[in-house]
mmCIF file of C-alpha atoms in Angstrom:
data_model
loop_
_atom_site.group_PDB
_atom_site.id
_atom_site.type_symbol
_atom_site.label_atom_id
_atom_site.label_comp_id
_atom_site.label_asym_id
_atom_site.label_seq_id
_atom_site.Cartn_x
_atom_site.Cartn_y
_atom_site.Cartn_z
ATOM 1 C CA UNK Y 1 0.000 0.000 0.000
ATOM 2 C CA UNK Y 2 2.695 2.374 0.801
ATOM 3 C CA UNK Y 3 4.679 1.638 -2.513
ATOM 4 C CA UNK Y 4 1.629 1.904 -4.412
ATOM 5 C CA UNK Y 5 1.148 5.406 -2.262
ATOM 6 C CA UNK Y 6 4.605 6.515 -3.412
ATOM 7 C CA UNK Y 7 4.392 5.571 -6.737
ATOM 8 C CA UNK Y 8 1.092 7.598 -6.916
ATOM 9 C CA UNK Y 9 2.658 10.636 -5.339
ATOM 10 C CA UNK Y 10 5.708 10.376 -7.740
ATOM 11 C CA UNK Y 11 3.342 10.454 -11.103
ATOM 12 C CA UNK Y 12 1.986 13.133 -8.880
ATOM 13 C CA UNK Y 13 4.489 15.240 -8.675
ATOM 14 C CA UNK Y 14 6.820 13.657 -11.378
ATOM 15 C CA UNK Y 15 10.584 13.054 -11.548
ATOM 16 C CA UNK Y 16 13.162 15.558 -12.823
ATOM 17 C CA UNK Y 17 15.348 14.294 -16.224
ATOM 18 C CA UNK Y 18 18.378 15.505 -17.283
ATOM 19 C CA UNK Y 19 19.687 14.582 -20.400
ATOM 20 C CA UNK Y 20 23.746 15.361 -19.992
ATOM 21 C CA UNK Y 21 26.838 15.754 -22.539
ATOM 22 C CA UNK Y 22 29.845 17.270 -22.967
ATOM 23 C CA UNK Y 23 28.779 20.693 -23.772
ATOM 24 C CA UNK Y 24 24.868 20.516 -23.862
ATOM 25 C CA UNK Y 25 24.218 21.826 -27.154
ATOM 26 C CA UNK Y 26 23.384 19.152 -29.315
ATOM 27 C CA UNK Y 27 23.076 15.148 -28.230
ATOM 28 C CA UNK Y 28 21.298 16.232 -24.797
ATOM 29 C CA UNK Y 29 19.444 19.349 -26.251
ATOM 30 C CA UNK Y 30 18.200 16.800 -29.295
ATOM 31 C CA UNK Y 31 17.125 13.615 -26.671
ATOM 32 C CA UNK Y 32 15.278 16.139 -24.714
ATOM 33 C CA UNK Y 33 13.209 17.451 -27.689
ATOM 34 C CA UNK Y 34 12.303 13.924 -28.742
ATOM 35 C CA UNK Y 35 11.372 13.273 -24.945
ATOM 36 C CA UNK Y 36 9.048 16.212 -25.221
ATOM 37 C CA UNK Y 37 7.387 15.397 -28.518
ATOM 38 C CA UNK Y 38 8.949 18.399 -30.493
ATOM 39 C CA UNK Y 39 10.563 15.948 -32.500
ATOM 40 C CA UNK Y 40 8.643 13.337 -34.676
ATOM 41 C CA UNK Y 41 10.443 9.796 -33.305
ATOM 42 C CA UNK Y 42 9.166 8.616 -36.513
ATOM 43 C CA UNK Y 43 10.702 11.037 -39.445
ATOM 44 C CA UNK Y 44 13.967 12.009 -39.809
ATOM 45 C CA UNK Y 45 14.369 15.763 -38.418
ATOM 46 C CA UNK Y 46 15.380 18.258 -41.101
ATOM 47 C CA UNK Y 47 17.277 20.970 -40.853
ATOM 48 C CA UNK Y 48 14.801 23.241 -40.131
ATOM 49 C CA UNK Y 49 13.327 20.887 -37.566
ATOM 50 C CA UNK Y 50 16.404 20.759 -35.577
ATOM 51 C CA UNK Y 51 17.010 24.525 -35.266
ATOM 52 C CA UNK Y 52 14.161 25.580 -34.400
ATOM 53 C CA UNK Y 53 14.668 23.823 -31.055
ATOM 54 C CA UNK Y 54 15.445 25.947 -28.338
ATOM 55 C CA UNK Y 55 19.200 25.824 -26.942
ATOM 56 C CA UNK Y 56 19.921 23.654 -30.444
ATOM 57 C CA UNK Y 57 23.648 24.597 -31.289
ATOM 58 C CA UNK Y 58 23.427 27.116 -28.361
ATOM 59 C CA UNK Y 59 25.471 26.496 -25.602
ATOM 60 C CA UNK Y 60 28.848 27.695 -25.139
ATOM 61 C CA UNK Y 61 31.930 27.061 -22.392
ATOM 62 C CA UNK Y 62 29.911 29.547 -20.424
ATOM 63 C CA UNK Y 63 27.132 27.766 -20.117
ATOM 64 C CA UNK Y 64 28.511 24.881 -19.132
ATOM 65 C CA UNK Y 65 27.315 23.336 -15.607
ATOM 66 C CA UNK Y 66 23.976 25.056 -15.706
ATOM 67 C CA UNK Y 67 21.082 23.372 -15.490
ATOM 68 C CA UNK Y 68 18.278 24.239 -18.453
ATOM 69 C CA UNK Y 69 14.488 23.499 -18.204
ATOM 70 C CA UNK Y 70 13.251 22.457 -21.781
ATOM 71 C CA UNK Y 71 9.710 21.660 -20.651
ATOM 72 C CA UNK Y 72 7.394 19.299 -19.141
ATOM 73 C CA UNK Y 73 6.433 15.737 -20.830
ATOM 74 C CA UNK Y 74 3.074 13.752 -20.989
ATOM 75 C CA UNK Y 75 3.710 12.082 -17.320
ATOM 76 C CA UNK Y 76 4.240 15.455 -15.865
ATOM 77 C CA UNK Y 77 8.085 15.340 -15.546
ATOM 78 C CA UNK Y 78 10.518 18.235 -16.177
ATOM 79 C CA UNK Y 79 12.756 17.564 -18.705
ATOM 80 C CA UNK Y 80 16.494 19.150 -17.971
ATOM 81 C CA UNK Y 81 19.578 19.218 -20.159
ATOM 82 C CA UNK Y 82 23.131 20.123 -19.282
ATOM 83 C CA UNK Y 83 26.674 20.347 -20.204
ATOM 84 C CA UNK Y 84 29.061 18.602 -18.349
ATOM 85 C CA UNK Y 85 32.315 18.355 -19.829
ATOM 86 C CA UNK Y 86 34.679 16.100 -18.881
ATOM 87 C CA UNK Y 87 32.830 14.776 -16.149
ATOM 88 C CA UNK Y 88 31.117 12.109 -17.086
ATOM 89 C CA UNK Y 89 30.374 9.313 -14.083
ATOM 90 C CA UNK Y 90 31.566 12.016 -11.968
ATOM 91 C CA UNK Y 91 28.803 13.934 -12.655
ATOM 92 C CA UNK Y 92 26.268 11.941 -11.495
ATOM 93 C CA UNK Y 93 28.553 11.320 -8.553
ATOM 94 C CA UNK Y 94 28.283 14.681 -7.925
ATOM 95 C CA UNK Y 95 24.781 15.200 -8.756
ATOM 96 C CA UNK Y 96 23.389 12.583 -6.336
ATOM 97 C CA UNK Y 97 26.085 13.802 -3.431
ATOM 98 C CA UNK Y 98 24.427 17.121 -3.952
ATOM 99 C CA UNK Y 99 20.834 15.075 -3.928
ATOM 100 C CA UNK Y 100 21.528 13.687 -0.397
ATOM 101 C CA UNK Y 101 23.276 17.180 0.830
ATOM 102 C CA UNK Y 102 19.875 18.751 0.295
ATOM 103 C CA UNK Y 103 17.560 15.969 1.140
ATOM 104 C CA UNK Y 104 16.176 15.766 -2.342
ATOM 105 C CA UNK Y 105 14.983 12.416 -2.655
ATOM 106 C CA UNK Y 106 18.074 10.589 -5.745
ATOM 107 C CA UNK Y 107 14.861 8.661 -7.213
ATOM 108 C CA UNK Y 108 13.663 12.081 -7.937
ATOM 109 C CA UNK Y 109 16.861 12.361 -10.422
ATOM 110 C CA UNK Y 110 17.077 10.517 -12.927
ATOM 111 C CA UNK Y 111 20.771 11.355 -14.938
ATOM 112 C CA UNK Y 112 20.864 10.011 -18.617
ATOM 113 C CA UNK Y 113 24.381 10.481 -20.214
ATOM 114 C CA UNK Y 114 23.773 11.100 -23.989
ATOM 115 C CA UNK Y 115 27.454 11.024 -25.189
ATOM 116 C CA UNK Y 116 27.193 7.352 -26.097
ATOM 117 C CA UNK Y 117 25.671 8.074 -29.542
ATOM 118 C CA UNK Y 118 28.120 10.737 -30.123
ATOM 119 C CA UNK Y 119 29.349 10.504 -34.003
ATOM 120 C CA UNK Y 120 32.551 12.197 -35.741
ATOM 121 C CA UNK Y 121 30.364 14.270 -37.488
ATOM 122 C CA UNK Y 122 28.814 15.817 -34.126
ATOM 123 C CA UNK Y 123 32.113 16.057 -32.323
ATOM 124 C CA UNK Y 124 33.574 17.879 -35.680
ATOM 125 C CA UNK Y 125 30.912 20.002 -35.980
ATOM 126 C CA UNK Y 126 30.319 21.055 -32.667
ATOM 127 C CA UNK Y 127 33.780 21.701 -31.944
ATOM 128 C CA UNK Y 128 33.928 24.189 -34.964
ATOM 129 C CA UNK Y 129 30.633 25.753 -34.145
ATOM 130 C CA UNK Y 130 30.427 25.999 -30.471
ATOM 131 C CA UNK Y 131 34.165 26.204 -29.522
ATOM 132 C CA UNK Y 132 35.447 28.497 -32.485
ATOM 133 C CA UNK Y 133 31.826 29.969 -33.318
ATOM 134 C CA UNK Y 134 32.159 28.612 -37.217
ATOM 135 C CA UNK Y 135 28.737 28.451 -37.258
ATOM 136 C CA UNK Y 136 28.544 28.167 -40.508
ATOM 137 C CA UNK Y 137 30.811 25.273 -41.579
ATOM 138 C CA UNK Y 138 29.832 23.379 -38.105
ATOM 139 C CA UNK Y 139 26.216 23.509 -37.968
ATOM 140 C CA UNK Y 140 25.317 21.735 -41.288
ATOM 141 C CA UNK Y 141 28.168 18.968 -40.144
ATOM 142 C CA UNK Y 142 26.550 19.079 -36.736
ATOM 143 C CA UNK Y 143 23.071 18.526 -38.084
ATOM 144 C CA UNK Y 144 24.258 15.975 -40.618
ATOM 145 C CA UNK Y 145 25.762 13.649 -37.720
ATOM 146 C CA UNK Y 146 22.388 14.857 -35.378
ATOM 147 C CA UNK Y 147 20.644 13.289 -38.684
ATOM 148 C CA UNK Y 148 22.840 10.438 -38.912
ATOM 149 C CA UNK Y 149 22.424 9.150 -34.948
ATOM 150 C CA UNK Y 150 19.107 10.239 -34.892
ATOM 151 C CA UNK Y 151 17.232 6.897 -34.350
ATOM 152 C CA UNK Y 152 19.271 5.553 -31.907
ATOM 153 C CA UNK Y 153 18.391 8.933 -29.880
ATOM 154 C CA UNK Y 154 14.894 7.856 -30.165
ATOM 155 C CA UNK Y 155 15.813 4.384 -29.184
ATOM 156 C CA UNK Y 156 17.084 5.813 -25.908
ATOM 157 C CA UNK Y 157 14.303 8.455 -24.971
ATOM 158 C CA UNK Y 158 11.986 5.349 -25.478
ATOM 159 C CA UNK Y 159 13.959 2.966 -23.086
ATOM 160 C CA UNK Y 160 14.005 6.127 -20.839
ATOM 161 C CA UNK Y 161 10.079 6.240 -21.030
ATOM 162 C CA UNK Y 162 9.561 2.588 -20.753
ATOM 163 C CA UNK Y 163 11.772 1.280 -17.913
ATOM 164 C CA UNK Y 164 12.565 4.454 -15.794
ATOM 165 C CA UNK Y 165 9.011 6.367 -15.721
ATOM 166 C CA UNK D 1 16.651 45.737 6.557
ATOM 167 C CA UNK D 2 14.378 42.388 6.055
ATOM 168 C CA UNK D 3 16.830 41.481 3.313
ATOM 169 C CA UNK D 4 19.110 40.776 5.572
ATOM 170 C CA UNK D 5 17.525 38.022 7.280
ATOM 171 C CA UNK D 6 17.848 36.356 3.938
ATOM 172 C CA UNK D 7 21.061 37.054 3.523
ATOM 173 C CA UNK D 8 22.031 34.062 6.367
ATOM 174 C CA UNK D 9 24.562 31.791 4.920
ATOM 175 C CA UNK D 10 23.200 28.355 6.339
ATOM 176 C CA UNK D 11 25.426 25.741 3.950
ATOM 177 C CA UNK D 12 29.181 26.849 3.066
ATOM 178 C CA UNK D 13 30.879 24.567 0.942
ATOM 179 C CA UNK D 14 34.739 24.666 0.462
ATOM 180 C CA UNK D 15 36.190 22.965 -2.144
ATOM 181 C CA UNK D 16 39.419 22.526 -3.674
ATOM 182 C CA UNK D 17 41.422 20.895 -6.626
ATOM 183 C CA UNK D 18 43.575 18.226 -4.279
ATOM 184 C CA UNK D 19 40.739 15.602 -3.633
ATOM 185 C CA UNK D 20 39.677 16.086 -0.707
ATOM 186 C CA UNK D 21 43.017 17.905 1.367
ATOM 187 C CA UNK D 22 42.435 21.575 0.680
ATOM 188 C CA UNK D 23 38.833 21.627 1.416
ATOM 189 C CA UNK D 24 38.887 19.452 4.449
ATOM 190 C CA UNK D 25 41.671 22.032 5.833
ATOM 191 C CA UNK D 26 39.362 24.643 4.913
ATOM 192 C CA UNK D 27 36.645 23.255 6.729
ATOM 193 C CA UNK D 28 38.304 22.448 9.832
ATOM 194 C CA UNK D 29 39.884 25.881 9.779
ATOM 195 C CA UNK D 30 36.593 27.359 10.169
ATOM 196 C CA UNK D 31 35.092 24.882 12.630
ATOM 197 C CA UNK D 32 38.574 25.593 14.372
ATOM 198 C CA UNK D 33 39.393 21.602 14.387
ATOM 199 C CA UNK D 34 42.702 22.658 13.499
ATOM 200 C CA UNK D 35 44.760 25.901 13.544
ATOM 201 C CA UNK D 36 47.238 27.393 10.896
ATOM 202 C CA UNK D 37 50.235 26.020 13.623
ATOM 203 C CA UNK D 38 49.544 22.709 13.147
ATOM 204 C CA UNK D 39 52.352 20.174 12.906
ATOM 205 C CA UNK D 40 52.196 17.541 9.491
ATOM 206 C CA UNK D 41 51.207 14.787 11.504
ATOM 207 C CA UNK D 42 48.725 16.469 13.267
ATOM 208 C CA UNK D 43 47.464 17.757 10.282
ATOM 209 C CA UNK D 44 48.091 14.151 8.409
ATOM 210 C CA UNK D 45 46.154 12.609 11.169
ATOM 211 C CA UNK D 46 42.703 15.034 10.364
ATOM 212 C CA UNK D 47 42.859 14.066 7.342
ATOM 213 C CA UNK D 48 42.633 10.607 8.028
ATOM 214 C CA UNK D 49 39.801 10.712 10.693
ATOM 215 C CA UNK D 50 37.392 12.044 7.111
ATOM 216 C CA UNK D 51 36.310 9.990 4.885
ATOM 217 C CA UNK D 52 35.685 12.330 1.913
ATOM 218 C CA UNK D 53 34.857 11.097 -1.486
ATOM 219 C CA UNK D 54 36.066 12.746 -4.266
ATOM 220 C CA UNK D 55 32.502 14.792 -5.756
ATOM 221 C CA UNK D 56 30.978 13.903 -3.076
ATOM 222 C CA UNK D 57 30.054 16.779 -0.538
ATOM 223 C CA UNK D 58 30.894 15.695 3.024
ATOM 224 C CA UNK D 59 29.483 17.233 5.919
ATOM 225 C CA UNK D 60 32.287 18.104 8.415
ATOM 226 C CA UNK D 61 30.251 19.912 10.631
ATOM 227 C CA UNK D 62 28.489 22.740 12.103
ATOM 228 C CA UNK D 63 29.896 26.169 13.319
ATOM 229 C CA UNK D 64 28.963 28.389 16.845
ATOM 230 C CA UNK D 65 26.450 30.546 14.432
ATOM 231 C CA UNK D 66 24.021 27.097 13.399
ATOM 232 C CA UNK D 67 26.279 27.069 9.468
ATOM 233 C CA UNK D 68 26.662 23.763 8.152
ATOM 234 C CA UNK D 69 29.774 23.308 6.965
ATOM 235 C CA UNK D 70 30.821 20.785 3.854
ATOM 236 C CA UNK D 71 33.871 19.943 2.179
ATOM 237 C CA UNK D 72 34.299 18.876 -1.454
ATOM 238 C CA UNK D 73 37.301 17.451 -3.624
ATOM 239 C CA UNK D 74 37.424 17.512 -6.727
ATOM 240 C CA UNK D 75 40.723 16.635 -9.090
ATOM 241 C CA UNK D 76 39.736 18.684 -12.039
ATOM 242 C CA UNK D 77 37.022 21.224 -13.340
ATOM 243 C CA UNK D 78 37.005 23.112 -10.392
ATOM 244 C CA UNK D 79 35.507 25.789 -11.913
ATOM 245 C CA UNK D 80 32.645 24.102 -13.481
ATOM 246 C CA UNK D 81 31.646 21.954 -10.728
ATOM 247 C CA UNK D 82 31.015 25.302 -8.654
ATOM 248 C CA UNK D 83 28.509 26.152 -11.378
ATOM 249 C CA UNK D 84 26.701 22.982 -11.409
ATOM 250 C CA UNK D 85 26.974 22.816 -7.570
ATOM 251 C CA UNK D 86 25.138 26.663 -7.893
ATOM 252 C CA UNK D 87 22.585 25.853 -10.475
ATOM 253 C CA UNK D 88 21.696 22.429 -8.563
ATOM 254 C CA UNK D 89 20.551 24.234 -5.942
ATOM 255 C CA UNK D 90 18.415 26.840 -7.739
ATOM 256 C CA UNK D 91 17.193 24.374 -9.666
ATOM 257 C CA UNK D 92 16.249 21.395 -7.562
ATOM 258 C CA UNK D 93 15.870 22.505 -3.601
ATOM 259 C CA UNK D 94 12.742 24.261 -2.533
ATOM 260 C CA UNK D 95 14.024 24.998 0.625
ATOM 261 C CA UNK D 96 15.739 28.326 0.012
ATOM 262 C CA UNK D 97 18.881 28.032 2.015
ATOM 263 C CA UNK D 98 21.251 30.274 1.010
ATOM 264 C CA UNK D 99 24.758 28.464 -0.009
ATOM 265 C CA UNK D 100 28.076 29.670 0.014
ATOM 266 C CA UNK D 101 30.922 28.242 -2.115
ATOM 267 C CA UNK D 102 34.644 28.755 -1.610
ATOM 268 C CA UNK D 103 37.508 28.073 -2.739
ATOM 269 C CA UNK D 104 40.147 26.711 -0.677
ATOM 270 C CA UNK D 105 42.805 26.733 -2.634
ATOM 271 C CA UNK D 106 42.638 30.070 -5.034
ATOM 272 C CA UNK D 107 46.291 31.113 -5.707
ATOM 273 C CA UNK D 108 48.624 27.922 -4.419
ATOM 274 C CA UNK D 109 52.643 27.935 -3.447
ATOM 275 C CA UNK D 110 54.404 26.011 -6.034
ATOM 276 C CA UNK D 111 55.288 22.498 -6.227
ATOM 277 C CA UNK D 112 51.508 22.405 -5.520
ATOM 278 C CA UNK D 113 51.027 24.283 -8.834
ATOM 279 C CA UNK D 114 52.940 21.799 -11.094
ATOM 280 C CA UNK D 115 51.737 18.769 -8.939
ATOM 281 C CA UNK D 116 47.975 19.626 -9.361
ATOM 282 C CA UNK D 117 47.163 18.976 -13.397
ATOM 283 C CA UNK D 118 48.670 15.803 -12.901
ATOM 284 C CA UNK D 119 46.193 14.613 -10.238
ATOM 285 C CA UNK D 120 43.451 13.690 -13.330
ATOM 286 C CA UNK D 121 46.033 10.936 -14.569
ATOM 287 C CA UNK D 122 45.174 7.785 -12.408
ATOM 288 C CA UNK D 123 48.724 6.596 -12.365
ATOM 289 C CA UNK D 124 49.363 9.674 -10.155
ATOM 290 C CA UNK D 125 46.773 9.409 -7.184
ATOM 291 C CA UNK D 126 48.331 7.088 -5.459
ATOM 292 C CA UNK D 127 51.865 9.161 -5.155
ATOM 293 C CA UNK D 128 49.357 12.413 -5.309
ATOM 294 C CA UNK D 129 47.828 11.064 -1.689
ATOM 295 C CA UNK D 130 51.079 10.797 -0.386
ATOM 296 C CA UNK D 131 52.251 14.456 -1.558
ATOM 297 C CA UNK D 132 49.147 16.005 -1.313
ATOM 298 C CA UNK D 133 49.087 16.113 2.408
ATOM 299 C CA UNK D 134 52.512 18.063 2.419
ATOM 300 C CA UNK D 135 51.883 20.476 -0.272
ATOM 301 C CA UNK D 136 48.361 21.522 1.280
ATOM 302 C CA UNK D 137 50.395 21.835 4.815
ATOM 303 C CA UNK D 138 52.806 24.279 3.352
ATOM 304 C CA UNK D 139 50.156 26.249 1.590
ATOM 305 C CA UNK D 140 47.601 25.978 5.126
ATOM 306 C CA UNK D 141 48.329 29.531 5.319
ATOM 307 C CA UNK D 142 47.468 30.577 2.353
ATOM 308 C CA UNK D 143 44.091 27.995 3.260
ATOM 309 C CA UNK D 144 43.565 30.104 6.479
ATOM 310 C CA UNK D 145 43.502 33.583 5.181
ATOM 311 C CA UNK D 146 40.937 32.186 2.314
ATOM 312 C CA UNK D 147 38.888 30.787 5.393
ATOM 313 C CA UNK D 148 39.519 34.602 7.584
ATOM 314 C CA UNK D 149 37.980 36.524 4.611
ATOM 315 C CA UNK D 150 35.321 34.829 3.431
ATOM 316 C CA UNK D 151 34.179 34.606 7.107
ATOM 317 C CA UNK D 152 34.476 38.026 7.735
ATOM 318 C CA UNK D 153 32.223 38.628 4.683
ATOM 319 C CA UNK D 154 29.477 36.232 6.041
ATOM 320 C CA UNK D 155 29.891 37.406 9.412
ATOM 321 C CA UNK D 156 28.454 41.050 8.313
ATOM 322 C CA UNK D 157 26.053 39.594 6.313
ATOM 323 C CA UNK D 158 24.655 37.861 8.676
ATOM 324 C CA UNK D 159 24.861 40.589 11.695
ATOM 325 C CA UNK D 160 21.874 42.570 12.840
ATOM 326 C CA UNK D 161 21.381 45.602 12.351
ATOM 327 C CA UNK D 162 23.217 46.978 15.232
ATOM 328 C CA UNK D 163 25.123 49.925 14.244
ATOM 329 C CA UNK D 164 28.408 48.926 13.288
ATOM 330 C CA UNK D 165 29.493 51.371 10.570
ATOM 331 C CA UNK D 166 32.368 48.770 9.928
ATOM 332 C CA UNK D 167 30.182 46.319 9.524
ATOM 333 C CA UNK D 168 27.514 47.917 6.971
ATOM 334 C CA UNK D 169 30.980 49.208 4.946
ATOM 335 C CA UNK D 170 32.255 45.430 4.980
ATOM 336 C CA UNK D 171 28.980 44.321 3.562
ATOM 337 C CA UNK D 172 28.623 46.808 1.047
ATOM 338 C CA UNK D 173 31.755 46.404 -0.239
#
């Protein structure tokens, strides 16, 4: 009774996902529009589809380690994204540390690292764009390799949905 | 002044780039475990009564005025891990606690200087914990002024309002 009480109170209140990657402006930005429905997890994005999303090719070192709210899903959960850098497991290390520190319940949390599906293309075009602000040789390579790992994005945001929420 | 009340610093967090060593120096500076005379064993021998993950904020204690005090380690990204620390909290506590995070270690003696970038190769942590300890021991001064200022800052903040021109000039500065 009391599990089925918490797990009431949790779709209640809903849990708090944060997509993370190395500089938060393209793989975790990109998850967290398909986990919000702004992406169809059935077509390919186009161009246009993938800038129009907020915070898409965005993010520089200074926003790094912050935190940003892209929006709420169907089950009433706020969807986060965030750069991280070099951080990696030490991240969520950090982030659940931080958790207990506060008394936020971890189970609240839910960390999903995004740097898995991470092509050339993306790391190329990012680095050009974001870190020397070539926008306009980066992006297109940036969307191309966004394009080209796409599906296995969707792949994750579903295993997300299915086995964590 | 009502802002003032909100101004209380309830959560300080010192943190450093040595793992654990600069922070939990830091921290017992200000809960006045230790003092900036301490012998290397004595100071050897803190160390190894806290258990302090690396990323992993451990509470050391809590000071005369109610603060909680915390020390982290980290081995790299100093910088950023303040931000994220900062943003966390914003982000995900309700409570509205204000937090303070310092640096422990802001301008360093060398070796420590040349001895630090190598702490993010694994191969090094193990001669790093055996260093580390020294290097933070010759730089506890250095620690302890870090500790004096920032406390002096939260110490007006956190006054009344009771007239002390000093004070109000501190706190405005």
């Amino acid at each position: 009774m009391a599990l089925l009480l918490k797990f009431i109170i949790r779709r209640e209140i809903g849990m708090n996902i944060v997509y993370h990657c190395f500089g938060g402006a393209h793989s975790s930005v990109t998850a967290a529009a398909i986990h919000l429905g702004w992406l169809s997890p059935n077509k390919l994005p186009s161009k246009e589809d993938l800038t129009k999303i907020p915070y898409f090719d965005w993010q520089t070192k200074k926003d790094h380690g912050i935190f940003r709210f892209m929006g709420k899903d169907e089950f009433g959960n706020k969807v986060f994204f965030i750069g991280r850098r070099y951080l990696r497991h030490d991240f969520e290390t950090l982030v659940y540390g931080l958790a207990k520190m506060y008394g936020v319940d971890s189970k609240e949390i839910l960390l999903i690292n995004t740097m898995p599906y991470i092509n050339w293309m993306m790391i190329l075009g990012g680095y050009l764009s974001r870190r020397h602000g070539i926008v306009k040789i980066g992006r297109p390579i940036v969307i191309k390799g966004v394009q080209h790992s796409f599906f296995r994005y969707v792949a994750l945001v579903e295993r997300v949905k299915k086995f964590f929420i | 002044m009502p802002w003032i009340e909100e101004c209380i610093i309830l959560k300080i967090i010192y943190y450093c780039h040595t793992g654990k060593y600069g922070a939990l120096a830091a921290a017992g500076l200000h809960l006045n475990l230790i003092h900036e005379n301490i012998s290397y064993e004595e100071l050897v021998s803190f160390f190894n009564k806290y258990d302090c993950p690396t990323l992993t904020p451990s509470f050391i204690g809590n000071d005369t005025q109610g603060v909680s005090v915390y020390a982290l380690g980290t081995l790299k990204e100093s910088k950023l891990i303040n931000k994220i620390v900062t943003s966390f909290k914003t982000t995900f506590c309700t409570d509205g606690s204000p937090l303070l995070m310092i640096d422990a270690l802001p301008h360093v003696k060398s070796p420590l200087n040349i001895i630090l970038p190598l702490l993010s190769l694994n191969w090094f942590n193990k001669l790093g914990d055996i260093l580390l300890p020294y290097l933070v021991w010759q730089n506890i001064s250095v620690i302890s002024s870090q500790v004096y200022n920032h406390e002096l800052d939260y110490q007006y903040l956190i006054m009344d309002n009771s007239g002390d021109e000093k004070g109000w000039i501190n706190c405005l500065r």
